[in-house]
Amino acid sequence: MGKLRIVLAGVVSAGFVMAACASDNSASSTAATQQVASTAAATAAAATTDAATTQPAATSAPATDPATSDVATTDPATTDASLADTVPPDSGPIDASSIVAERPIAAGATRLHYEIGPIDVQPGQNNIDFSKGQIPKPDVDGYIVRIAPNIRLADGTVPGVDVIHLHHGVWLNLSGHDSTSGGAERFFAAGEEKTTTVLPTGYGYTYHASDKWVVNYMLHNLYPIDRQIWITYDIDFIPATDPAAASITPARPIWNDVQNGSIYPVFDVIKGSGTNGEYTYPEDANDPYAGGPVKNTWTIDRDGILLATAGHLHPGGLHTDLYLDRAGTTAHLFESVAHYYEPAGSVSWDVSMTATPEDWRVTVKAGDVLSTDATYDSARASWYESMGIMVVWMADAPTAGDVPAVDPFTTPVDVPGQLTHGHLAENDNHGGAVDVKYLDATKQPSEPAQPEIPIQGYIYAQGDMLAGNAIPTIEPGGTITFDNLDAPLNNGVWHTITACKAPCNASTGIAYPRADADIPFDSGELGAVGPPTAGRVTWSTPTDLPDGTYTYFCRIHPSMRGAFRVADQP
């Protein structure tokens, strides 16, 4: 059977046009950045307020324009059966005595507010970029003891994660030296879960006003609408001239990553892989490092004390774990648990990771080996382009009056962690409700798949659940080739063909659709310009698919849904 080609043709006026995340005249402009030093009263109040209550109301995600959509925020009580699966329990115990983001502000610290922007975000973009020029930062030497990230729109509101989000942001100090990579020092990172980093009392990240900072970021716009956003970050800062600075002990970031050193450090978790519904990377992977050096370990360079850590995962993630090996004996140091506020469980960004308690201290020696792994739920869905990262803060010696550090080989240190923050309002649109705009592909008639099926904008001309009325059909053993002709437009538009459980026609949100088909397939991000693209613009459906109707969605623009069918034809 010859291949049939489905063409993703772009129309500039309606299609997803991707561009670099920041314009040359935005982040580099001094006028476009902002520093606000809170008053003492305002700072103290901010430090003891739940982050979830201080955020402006988030917008809901529509199928087209968020400003005009009639798709309502999903009520968990009305969520469809596919979202009402049994919610798995947390992977481990949680210390509920404190939330990291609510810890009191450190003595002598001032909370400073910084912004990068405006950043012009093109319709549908999902690419990686760097800030332009020097980003805003403190004017004097001192210590950083807390960092909290976010993004905002022009009106000050925080957009819904299902509309636009900071897929990741990594703050790099070009004047520093990264302990585990040897390059520029990665001292802070954030993803859609928006983890706040707080160092224990008495410790701080040494900062010099002459340091050169840059942010590597990936902004994901899920809809075909131009937007402007600002990346924000609040820093608790103790100036070197403040008397409190004399009692601060320097701490350094130790970046642990299951794919440390990779340009795009991701891996795929396929539904049904692993053991007992869980998949741990790299242990369950087949040759995860392609015969090359192991990337999830680091040999400690000098004696010291580990002070704090927390994990980073993507939806579907259950926990990251940190280990220490000494002369062939391994100690488990900490498990950072993903606590989902999401009604459907471990399937969205409505999550908070746990971090080590304030009094967690671990002694380590030169030559010890730190390692990390990441565990995902593989029973419910596939999770593509997943991550597993743990940034550990380390000091050479204890600060005066600190709690004693312990040897993990004689005293257990893997205590329950504390949540980094509460539920965030920008995660309120879960999706999965009835949405009459989408067809039920399983009930539509068949029609022969055309040799080429152009797709304009983000509508599949044949088999589209928003615009079609028949399902393109191939014979058993046949295949359909998708060809993304949108890829070369402007800075590129990446689409995926990712299997979802039929009928896959509920409303779009942070938890729906997902890659939960019993027969998984995924094209990767069709483009050939380096990460995050797949390095190609075409992809063909497997030839061994059994008879049936197959529904799919675009992971980059999940309001895009389509279907094809495998069946004998008259």
Coordinates of C-alpha atoms in Angstrom, one line a residue:
M1 CA 0.0 0.0 0.0
G2 CA 1.5 3.4 -1.0
K3 CA 1.9 6.1 1.6
L4 CA -0.7 8.9 1.8
R5 CA 0.4 12.3 2.8
I6 CA -1.3 14.7 5.2
V7 CA 0.1 18.1 4.7
L8 CA 0.2 20.7 7.4
A9 CA 0.1 23.8 5.3
G10 CA 0.4 27.2 6.9
V11 CA -1.5 30.4 6.3
V12 CA 0.3 33.4 7.8
S13 CA -3.0 35.2 8.7
A14 CA -4.4 32.3 10.6
G15 CA -1.6 29.8 11.3
F16 CA 0.7 29.5 14.2
V17 CA 3.8 31.5 13.4
M18 CA 6.7 31.0 15.8
A19 CA 9.3 33.6 16.5
A20 CA 12.2 34.2 18.9
C21 CA 10.9 34.6 22.4
A22 CA 12.4 38.1 23.0
S23 CA 12.7 41.0 20.6
D24 CA 16.0 42.9 20.4
N25 CA 14.4 46.0 21.7
S26 CA 12.6 44.4 24.7
A27 CA 14.5 42.6 27.3
S28 CA 17.7 44.6 26.6
S29 CA 16.0 47.9 27.2
T30 CA 16.6 49.5 30.7
A31 CA 13.2 51.1 30.4
A32 CA 11.6 47.8 29.9
T33 CA 12.9 46.4 33.2
Q34 CA 11.8 47.1 36.7
Q35 CA 13.2 46.9 40.2
V36 CA 10.9 47.5 43.2
A37 CA 12.3 47.4 46.8
S38 CA 9.4 46.6 49.1
T39 CA 8.9 48.6 52.3
A40 CA 9.6 46.7 55.4
A41 CA 6.0 46.3 56.2
A42 CA 5.0 45.2 52.7
T43 CA 7.9 42.8 52.5
A44 CA 7.0 41.2 55.8
A45 CA 3.4 40.8 54.7
A46 CA 4.4 39.4 51.3
A47 CA 6.7 36.9 53.0
T48 CA 3.9 35.4 55.1
T49 CA 1.1 35.4 52.5
D50 CA 0.1 32.3 50.5
A51 CA 1.4 32.6 47.0
A52 CA -1.8 31.3 45.7
T53 CA -3.8 34.1 47.2
T54 CA -1.6 36.9 46.0
Q55 CA -1.8 36.0 42.3
P56 CA -4.3 37.9 40.0
A57 CA -7.1 35.7 38.7
A58 CA -6.0 33.5 35.8
T59 CA -7.8 33.4 32.4
S60 CA -9.5 30.3 31.1
A61 CA -8.4 28.6 27.9
P62 CA -10.7 28.7 24.9
A63 CA -10.6 26.8 21.7
T64 CA -9.7 30.0 19.9
D65 CA -9.4 33.4 21.5
P66 CA -9.3 33.4 25.3
A67 CA -10.9 36.9 25.3
T68 CA -14.0 35.7 23.5
S69 CA -14.3 32.1 24.4
D70 CA -17.5 30.5 25.8
V71 CA -15.6 27.5 27.3
A72 CA -16.1 27.6 31.0
T73 CA -13.6 26.6 33.6
T74 CA -14.1 22.9 34.4
D75 CA -15.9 22.1 37.6
P76 CA -14.4 18.8 38.9
A77 CA -17.9 17.5 39.5
T78 CA -18.7 17.7 35.8
T79 CA -15.4 16.4 34.5
D80 CA -15.9 13.5 32.0
A81 CA -15.2 9.9 32.9
S82 CA -11.7 9.9 31.4
L83 CA -10.7 12.6 33.8
A84 CA -12.4 10.9 36.7
D85 CA -9.9 8.0 36.9
T86 CA -8.7 7.0 40.3
V87 CA -6.4 9.7 41.6
P88 CA -3.2 8.1 42.7
P89 CA -2.0 8.9 46.2
D90 CA 1.1 11.0 46.8
S91 CA 4.3 9.1 46.2
G92 CA 5.4 9.7 49.7
P93 CA 4.7 11.4 53.0
I94 CA 4.5 15.2 53.3
D95 CA 5.6 17.4 56.2
A96 CA 2.6 19.8 56.5
S97 CA 4.1 21.9 59.2
S98 CA 5.2 24.6 56.7
I99 CA 5.1 25.8 53.1
V100 CA 8.4 26.9 51.7
A101 CA 7.1 30.0 49.9
E102 CA 5.6 31.2 53.2
R103 CA 8.7 31.0 55.3
P104 CA 9.5 34.3 57.0
I105 CA 11.8 36.7 55.3
A106 CA 15.4 36.5 56.4
A107 CA 16.8 39.1 58.8
G108 CA 18.3 42.0 56.9
A109 CA 16.7 40.9 53.6
T110 CA 14.7 43.1 51.3
R111 CA 12.4 41.7 48.7
L112 CA 13.2 43.1 45.2
H113 CA 11.0 42.7 42.2
Y114 CA 12.5 42.3 38.8
E115 CA 11.0 41.9 35.3
I116 CA 12.3 41.0 31.8
G117 CA 10.1 42.4 29.1
P118 CA 8.0 43.1 27.3
I119 CA 8.6 39.9 25.4
D120 CA 6.8 39.6 22.1
V121 CA 5.4 36.1 21.9
Q122 CA 4.2 35.0 18.5
P123 CA 1.1 32.9 17.8
G124 CA 1.7 29.3 18.7
Q125 CA 5.4 29.6 19.5
N126 CA 7.3 27.0 21.5
N127 CA 11.0 27.6 21.1
I128 CA 14.0 28.2 23.3
D129 CA 15.7 31.6 23.5
F130 CA 18.0 33.7 25.7
S131 CA 17.4 37.1 27.2
K132 CA 19.0 40.0 25.3
G133 CA 21.6 42.1 27.1
Q134 CA 22.0 42.3 30.8
I135 CA 18.9 41.4 32.8
P136 CA 17.9 43.4 35.9
K137 CA 19.5 42.4 39.2
P138 CA 20.7 44.1 42.5
D139 CA 23.0 47.1 42.2
V140 CA 25.3 46.2 45.1
D141 CA 27.1 43.1 46.4
G142 CA 25.4 40.8 48.8
Y143 CA 23.6 37.5 49.3
I144 CA 20.5 36.1 47.6
V145 CA 18.5 34.0 50.0
R146 CA 15.2 33.4 48.1
I147 CA 14.0 33.6 44.5
A148 CA 10.4 33.2 43.2
P149 CA 9.4 33.3 39.5
N150 CA 6.3 34.1 37.5
I151 CA 5.1 35.6 34.3
R152 CA 2.5 38.4 33.7
L153 CA 0.5 40.0 31.0
A154 CA 0.4 43.8 30.3
D155 CA -2.5 44.3 32.6
G156 CA -0.6 42.7 35.5
T157 CA -2.6 39.4 35.5
V158 CA -1.0 36.0 35.5
P159 CA -2.1 34.1 32.4
G160 CA -3.6 30.6 32.6
V161 CA -1.0 27.9 32.2
D162 CA -3.3 26.4 29.6
V163 CA -3.0 29.6 27.6
I164 CA 0.7 30.6 27.8
H165 CA 3.4 29.5 30.2
L166 CA 7.1 29.6 31.0
H167 CA 7.9 26.0 30.0
H168 CA 11.3 26.5 31.6
G169 CA 13.6 29.3 32.7
V170 CA 17.2 28.9 33.8
W171 CA 19.0 31.8 35.4
L172 CA 22.7 31.6 34.6
N173 CA 25.6 33.6 36.1
L174 CA 28.1 34.0 33.3
S175 CA 30.6 35.2 35.9
G176 CA 30.3 32.0 37.9
H177 CA 31.4 28.4 37.4
D178 CA 28.9 25.6 37.3
S179 CA 30.0 22.8 39.6
T180 CA 28.6 19.9 37.6
S181 CA 28.9 21.1 34.0
G182 CA 31.9 23.4 34.0
G183 CA 30.1 26.2 32.1
A184 CA 28.2 29.2 33.2
E185 CA 26.7 28.7 36.7
R186 CA 23.1 27.6 36.7
F187 CA 21.8 29.1 40.0
F188 CA 18.1 29.1 39.6
A189 CA 15.5 27.3 37.5
A190 CA 11.7 27.4 37.2
G191 CA 9.1 25.5 35.2
E192 CA 5.3 25.7 34.9
E193 CA 5.1 24.5 38.6
K194 CA 6.7 27.8 39.6
T195 CA 8.8 26.4 42.5
T196 CA 10.1 29.0 45.0
T197 CA 13.7 28.5 46.1
V198 CA 14.5 29.5 49.8
L199 CA 17.9 28.9 51.4
P200 CA 18.0 27.9 55.0
T201 CA 18.6 30.6 57.6
G202 CA 22.2 31.7 57.7
Y203 CA 23.1 30.7 54.1
G204 CA 23.0 32.7 50.9
Y205 CA 24.2 32.7 47.3
T206 CA 27.1 35.1 46.9
Y207 CA 26.3 37.9 44.5
H208 CA 28.5 40.6 43.0
A209 CA 27.1 43.6 41.3
S210 CA 29.5 42.9 38.4
D211 CA 28.1 39.5 37.8
K212 CA 26.7 39.0 34.3
W213 CA 23.3 37.2 34.2
V214 CA 21.3 35.8 31.4
V215 CA 18.1 33.7 31.3
N216 CA 17.6 30.8 29.0
Y217 CA 13.8 30.4 28.6
M218 CA 11.2 28.5 26.6
L219 CA 7.8 30.3 26.3
H220 CA 4.9 28.1 25.1
N221 CA 1.9 29.9 23.5
L222 CA -0.8 27.3 23.1
Y223 CA -3.0 29.5 20.8
P224 CA -2.7 31.4 17.5
I225 CA -2.7 34.9 19.2
D226 CA 0.0 37.5 19.5
R227 CA 0.9 38.2 23.1
Q228 CA 3.2 40.3 25.2
I229 CA 4.5 38.9 28.5
W230 CA 7.0 39.8 31.2
I231 CA 9.1 37.2 33.1
T232 CA 9.1 38.3 36.7
Y233 CA 11.3 37.2 39.6
D234 CA 11.3 38.3 43.2
I235 CA 14.6 38.1 45.0
D236 CA 15.2 38.3 48.8
F237 CA 18.5 40.1 49.0
I238 CA 20.8 41.0 51.9
P239 CA 23.3 43.7 51.0
A240 CA 26.9 43.0 51.9
T241 CA 26.9 46.3 54.0
D242 CA 24.0 45.1 56.1
P243 CA 25.0 43.8 59.6
A244 CA 23.1 40.6 58.9
A245 CA 25.5 39.8 56.0
A246 CA 28.3 39.1 58.5
S247 CA 26.4 36.0 59.7
I248 CA 25.7 34.6 56.2
T249 CA 27.7 31.5 55.0
P250 CA 28.1 31.2 51.2
A251 CA 26.2 28.4 49.5
R252 CA 26.6 27.2 45.9
P253 CA 24.1 25.4 43.6
I254 CA 24.8 21.8 42.6
W255 CA 22.8 21.0 39.5
N256 CA 21.7 17.4 39.3
D257 CA 19.9 16.3 36.2
V258 CA 19.1 12.9 34.7
Q259 CA 20.3 14.3 31.4
N260 CA 22.9 16.8 32.7
G261 CA 24.9 18.4 30.0
S262 CA 22.3 17.7 27.2
I263 CA 21.2 20.7 25.2
Y264 CA 17.6 19.7 25.7
P265 CA 17.6 17.3 28.7
V266 CA 14.4 15.3 28.1
F267 CA 13.3 11.7 27.8
D268 CA 10.0 10.0 26.9
V269 CA 7.8 7.9 29.1
I270 CA 5.6 5.5 27.2
K271 CA 2.3 4.3 28.6
G272 CA 2.7 0.7 30.0
S273 CA 6.5 0.9 30.3
G274 CA 8.4 0.4 33.6
T275 CA 7.1 -1.8 36.4
N276 CA 3.7 -1.7 38.2
G277 CA 2.6 1.4 36.4
E278 CA 5.7 3.4 37.2
Y279 CA 8.7 4.3 35.1
T280 CA 12.0 5.5 36.6
Y281 CA 14.6 7.2 34.5
P282 CA 17.4 6.3 33.8
E283 CA 17.0 2.8 35.5
D284 CA 14.1 1.6 33.3
A285 CA 15.5 3.1 30.1
N286 CA 17.2 1.0 27.5
D287 CA 20.7 2.5 27.0
P288 CA 19.7 6.0 28.2
Y289 CA 23.0 7.5 27.4
A290 CA 23.7 5.8 24.1
G291 CA 26.8 4.1 25.3
G292 CA 28.3 7.4 26.5
P293 CA 29.1 8.7 29.9
V294 CA 26.5 8.5 32.6
K295 CA 24.8 11.9 33.0
N296 CA 22.9 11.6 36.3
T297 CA 25.9 11.5 38.6
W298 CA 28.4 14.0 40.0
T299 CA 31.5 13.3 42.0
I300 CA 31.7 15.7 44.9
D301 CA 34.8 17.9 44.6
R302 CA 35.4 18.8 48.3
D303 CA 34.0 18.1 51.8
G304 CA 30.9 20.0 52.6
I305 CA 27.3 20.1 53.8
L306 CA 24.2 19.7 51.7
L307 CA 21.6 22.3 52.7
A308 CA 18.5 22.0 50.6
T309 CA 17.0 20.6 47.5
A310 CA 13.7 20.1 45.6
G311 CA 12.8 18.4 42.3
H312 CA 11.5 19.4 38.9
L313 CA 9.2 17.1 36.9
H314 CA 6.7 17.4 34.1
P315 CA 3.0 16.3 34.2
G316 CA 2.8 12.6 35.0
G317 CA 5.8 12.9 37.3
L318 CA 5.6 11.3 40.7
H319 CA 8.9 12.0 42.4
T320 CA 12.6 12.7 42.0
D321 CA 15.1 11.0 44.3
L322 CA 18.6 12.0 45.4
Y323 CA 21.2 9.4 46.4
L324 CA 24.8 9.5 47.8
D325 CA 27.3 6.7 47.1
R326 CA 30.4 6.2 49.2
A327 CA 32.8 3.3 48.4
G328 CA 30.0 1.2 47.0
T329 CA 27.4 1.9 49.7
T330 CA 24.4 4.0 48.8
A331 CA 22.3 6.2 51.0
H332 CA 18.9 7.7 50.0
L333 CA 19.0 11.4 50.8
F334 CA 15.7 12.8 49.8
E335 CA 12.5 12.1 47.8
S336 CA 10.9 15.3 46.3
V337 CA 7.3 14.3 45.9
A338 CA 4.9 15.8 43.3
H339 CA 1.7 16.8 45.2
Y340 CA -1.1 17.3 42.6
Y341 CA -4.0 19.7 43.4
E342 CA -5.3 18.6 40.0
P343 CA -8.7 16.8 40.5
A344 CA -7.7 14.2 37.9
G345 CA -4.4 13.4 39.6
S346 CA -0.9 13.3 38.2
V347 CA -1.7 14.6 34.7
S348 CA -1.2 18.4 34.8
W349 CA 0.8 21.4 36.0
D350 CA -1.5 21.9 39.0
V351 CA 1.2 20.5 41.2
S352 CA 3.7 21.5 43.9
M353 CA 7.0 19.7 44.5
T354 CA 8.2 19.1 48.1
A355 CA 11.5 20.5 49.3
T356 CA 13.7 19.6 52.2
P357 CA 12.8 21.0 55.6
E358 CA 14.6 24.0 57.0
D359 CA 16.7 21.8 59.3
W360 CA 17.9 19.2 56.7
R361 CA 21.7 19.0 56.7
V362 CA 23.9 16.2 55.3
T363 CA 27.6 15.9 55.5
V364 CA 29.4 14.8 52.4
K365 CA 33.0 14.1 51.5
A366 CA 35.2 14.6 48.5
G367 CA 34.9 11.6 46.2
D368 CA 31.3 10.8 47.3
V369 CA 29.0 10.5 44.3
L370 CA 25.6 12.2 44.1
S371 CA 23.0 10.8 41.7
T372 CA 19.4 11.5 40.9
D373 CA 16.5 9.7 39.1
A374 CA 12.9 10.6 38.2
T375 CA 9.8 8.4 38.4
Y376 CA 6.7 8.9 36.3
D377 CA 3.2 7.4 36.3
S378 CA 3.2 5.2 33.2
A379 CA -0.2 3.5 33.8
R380 CA -2.4 6.4 32.8
A381 CA -0.6 8.0 29.8
S382 CA 2.6 8.6 27.9
W383 CA 4.6 11.6 28.8
Y384 CA 6.9 13.0 26.1
E385 CA 9.8 15.4 26.6
S386 CA 9.9 14.7 30.3
M387 CA 12.5 16.0 32.7
G388 CA 14.0 15.1 36.1
I389 CA 16.2 17.7 37.9
M390 CA 17.2 18.3 41.5
V391 CA 19.2 21.5 42.3
V392 CA 21.1 20.9 45.6
W393 CA 22.5 23.8 47.7
M394 CA 25.8 23.1 49.3
A395 CA 28.2 24.9 51.7
D396 CA 31.8 24.2 52.6
A397 CA 31.2 24.5 56.3
P398 CA 28.2 25.1 58.7
T399 CA 27.1 28.6 59.5
A400 CA 27.5 29.7 63.1
G401 CA 24.8 28.3 65.4
D402 CA 23.4 26.0 62.7
V403 CA 21.7 22.7 63.4
P404 CA 24.2 19.8 63.3
A405 CA 24.7 18.1 60.0
V406 CA 24.5 14.3 60.0
D407 CA 26.3 11.4 58.2
P408 CA 23.6 9.8 56.0
F409 CA 25.4 6.4 56.3
T410 CA 24.8 6.3 60.0
T411 CA 21.6 8.4 60.4
P412 CA 18.6 8.4 58.0
V413 CA 18.1 11.8 56.4
D414 CA 15.3 11.0 53.9
V415 CA 12.6 12.8 55.9
P416 CA 9.3 13.9 54.4
G417 CA 9.5 17.2 52.5
Q418 CA 7.5 20.4 52.7
L419 CA 5.3 21.7 49.9
T420 CA 6.9 24.6 48.0
H421 CA 3.6 26.4 47.4
G422 CA -0.2 25.9 47.4
H423 CA -2.6 25.7 44.5
L424 CA -2.1 28.5 42.0
A425 CA -5.2 30.2 40.4
E426 CA -3.6 30.1 36.9
N427 CA -4.2 26.3 37.0
D428 CA -8.0 26.5 37.4
N429 CA -9.0 25.5 33.9
H430 CA -8.6 21.7 34.0
G431 CA -10.5 20.8 30.8
G432 CA -12.2 17.6 30.1
A433 CA -15.8 18.9 30.2
V434 CA -18.3 18.3 27.4
D435 CA -17.5 20.5 24.4
V436 CA -20.0 20.3 21.6
K437 CA -17.6 22.0 19.2
Y438 CA -15.6 18.7 18.8
L439 CA -17.0 15.8 16.8
D440 CA -17.0 12.2 18.1
A441 CA -14.8 10.7 15.5
T442 CA -15.8 7.2 16.5
K443 CA -19.4 7.9 15.2
Q444 CA -18.4 9.6 11.9
P445 CA -18.4 7.8 8.5
S446 CA -15.3 6.7 6.7
E447 CA -13.9 8.2 3.5
P448 CA -10.7 7.4 1.6
A449 CA -7.7 9.3 2.8
Q450 CA -6.6 11.8 0.2
P451 CA -3.0 11.6 -1.2
E452 CA -2.4 15.1 0.2
I453 CA -4.6 16.8 2.8
P454 CA -3.6 20.5 3.3
I455 CA -4.1 22.0 6.7
Q456 CA -4.4 25.7 6.9
G457 CA -3.9 27.4 10.2
Y458 CA -4.4 24.7 12.8
I459 CA -7.4 23.0 11.2
Y460 CA -6.9 19.5 9.7
A461 CA -8.8 19.6 6.4
Q462 CA -9.6 15.9 6.6
G463 CA -10.4 14.2 9.8
D464 CA -10.4 17.4 11.9
M465 CA -12.7 17.2 14.9
L466 CA -13.7 20.9 14.6
A467 CA -14.3 21.1 10.9
G468 CA -14.5 17.6 9.4
N469 CA -17.5 15.3 9.0
A470 CA -15.8 12.1 7.8
I471 CA -12.7 10.2 8.9
P472 CA -9.8 9.6 6.5
T473 CA -9.4 5.8 6.2
I474 CA -6.5 3.5 5.2
E475 CA -6.3 -0.2 4.6
P476 CA -4.7 -2.4 7.2
G477 CA -0.9 -2.3 6.7
G478 CA -1.2 1.2 5.1
T479 CA 0.3 4.3 6.5
I480 CA -0.4 8.1 6.5
T481 CA 2.5 10.5 6.2
F482 CA 2.2 13.8 8.0
D483 CA 4.2 16.6 6.4
N484 CA 4.5 19.8 8.4
L485 CA 4.7 22.6 5.8
D486 CA 4.2 25.1 8.6
A487 CA 7.7 24.4 9.9
P488 CA 9.6 26.9 7.6
L489 CA 7.2 29.8 8.2
N490 CA 8.9 32.7 10.0
N491 CA 10.7 31.1 12.9
G492 CA 8.8 27.9 12.6
V493 CA 5.6 26.3 13.8
W494 CA 5.9 22.9 15.3
H495 CA 3.0 20.4 15.4
T496 CA 2.8 16.9 16.8
I497 CA 0.5 13.9 16.1
T498 CA 0.0 12.4 19.5
A499 CA -2.4 9.5 20.2
C500 CA -5.2 10.2 22.7
K501 CA -7.9 7.9 23.9
A502 CA -11.0 8.1 21.7
P503 CA -13.1 10.0 21.4
C504 CA -10.7 12.7 22.7
N505 CA -13.3 15.4 22.1
A506 CA -13.7 17.1 25.5
S507 CA -12.7 20.7 26.3
T508 CA -9.1 21.8 26.3
G509 CA -7.4 22.5 29.6
I510 CA -4.3 21.7 31.7
A511 CA -5.4 18.1 32.2
Y512 CA -7.0 17.4 28.8
P513 CA -6.3 16.1 26.2
R514 CA -3.4 13.8 27.2
A515 CA -1.5 11.0 25.5
D516 CA -3.5 8.2 27.1
A517 CA -4.3 6.0 24.1
D518 CA -3.9 2.3 24.7
I519 CA -1.9 2.1 21.5
P520 CA 0.6 5.1 21.9
F521 CA 2.2 7.0 19.0
D522 CA 3.8 10.4 18.8
S523 CA 5.5 12.2 15.9
G524 CA 7.7 14.5 18.0
E525 CA 7.7 18.2 17.3
L526 CA 7.8 18.3 13.5
G527 CA 10.6 20.7 12.6
A528 CA 14.2 20.6 11.8
V529 CA 15.9 23.5 13.5
G530 CA 17.3 21.8 16.7
P531 CA 15.7 21.4 20.1
P532 CA 12.9 21.1 20.8
T533 CA 12.1 19.9 17.3
A534 CA 12.4 16.3 16.2
G535 CA 14.9 17.1 13.4
R536 CA 12.5 16.3 10.6
V537 CA 9.2 17.7 9.3
T538 CA 7.6 14.4 8.3
W539 CA 6.2 11.4 10.2
S540 CA 4.3 8.3 9.2
T541 CA 1.8 6.3 11.2
P542 CA 2.8 2.8 12.1
T543 CA 2.0 0.1 9.6
D544 CA 1.0 -2.5 12.2
L545 CA -2.0 -0.7 13.7
P546 CA -5.0 -2.9 14.1
D547 CA -8.4 -2.0 12.7
G548 CA -10.0 0.9 14.6
T549 CA -10.4 4.7 14.8
Y550 CA -7.4 6.5 16.1
T551 CA -7.7 10.0 17.6
Y552 CA -4.8 12.3 18.1
F553 CA -4.0 15.9 19.2
C554 CA -1.1 18.3 19.0
R555 CA 0.9 18.5 22.2
I556 CA 2.0 22.0 21.4
H557 CA -1.5 23.3 20.5
P558 CA -3.9 20.9 22.2
S559 CA -7.0 22.5 20.9
M560 CA -6.0 20.8 17.6
R561 CA -7.6 17.4 17.3
G562 CA -7.9 14.9 14.5
A563 CA -8.6 11.3 13.7
F564 CA -7.9 8.6 11.1
R565 CA -9.2 5.1 10.7
V566 CA -7.7 1.7 9.8
A567 CA -10.3 -0.5 8.1
D568 CA -10.9 -2.6 5.0
Q569 CA -12.5 -0.5 2.3
P570 CA -14.9 -1.7 -0.3

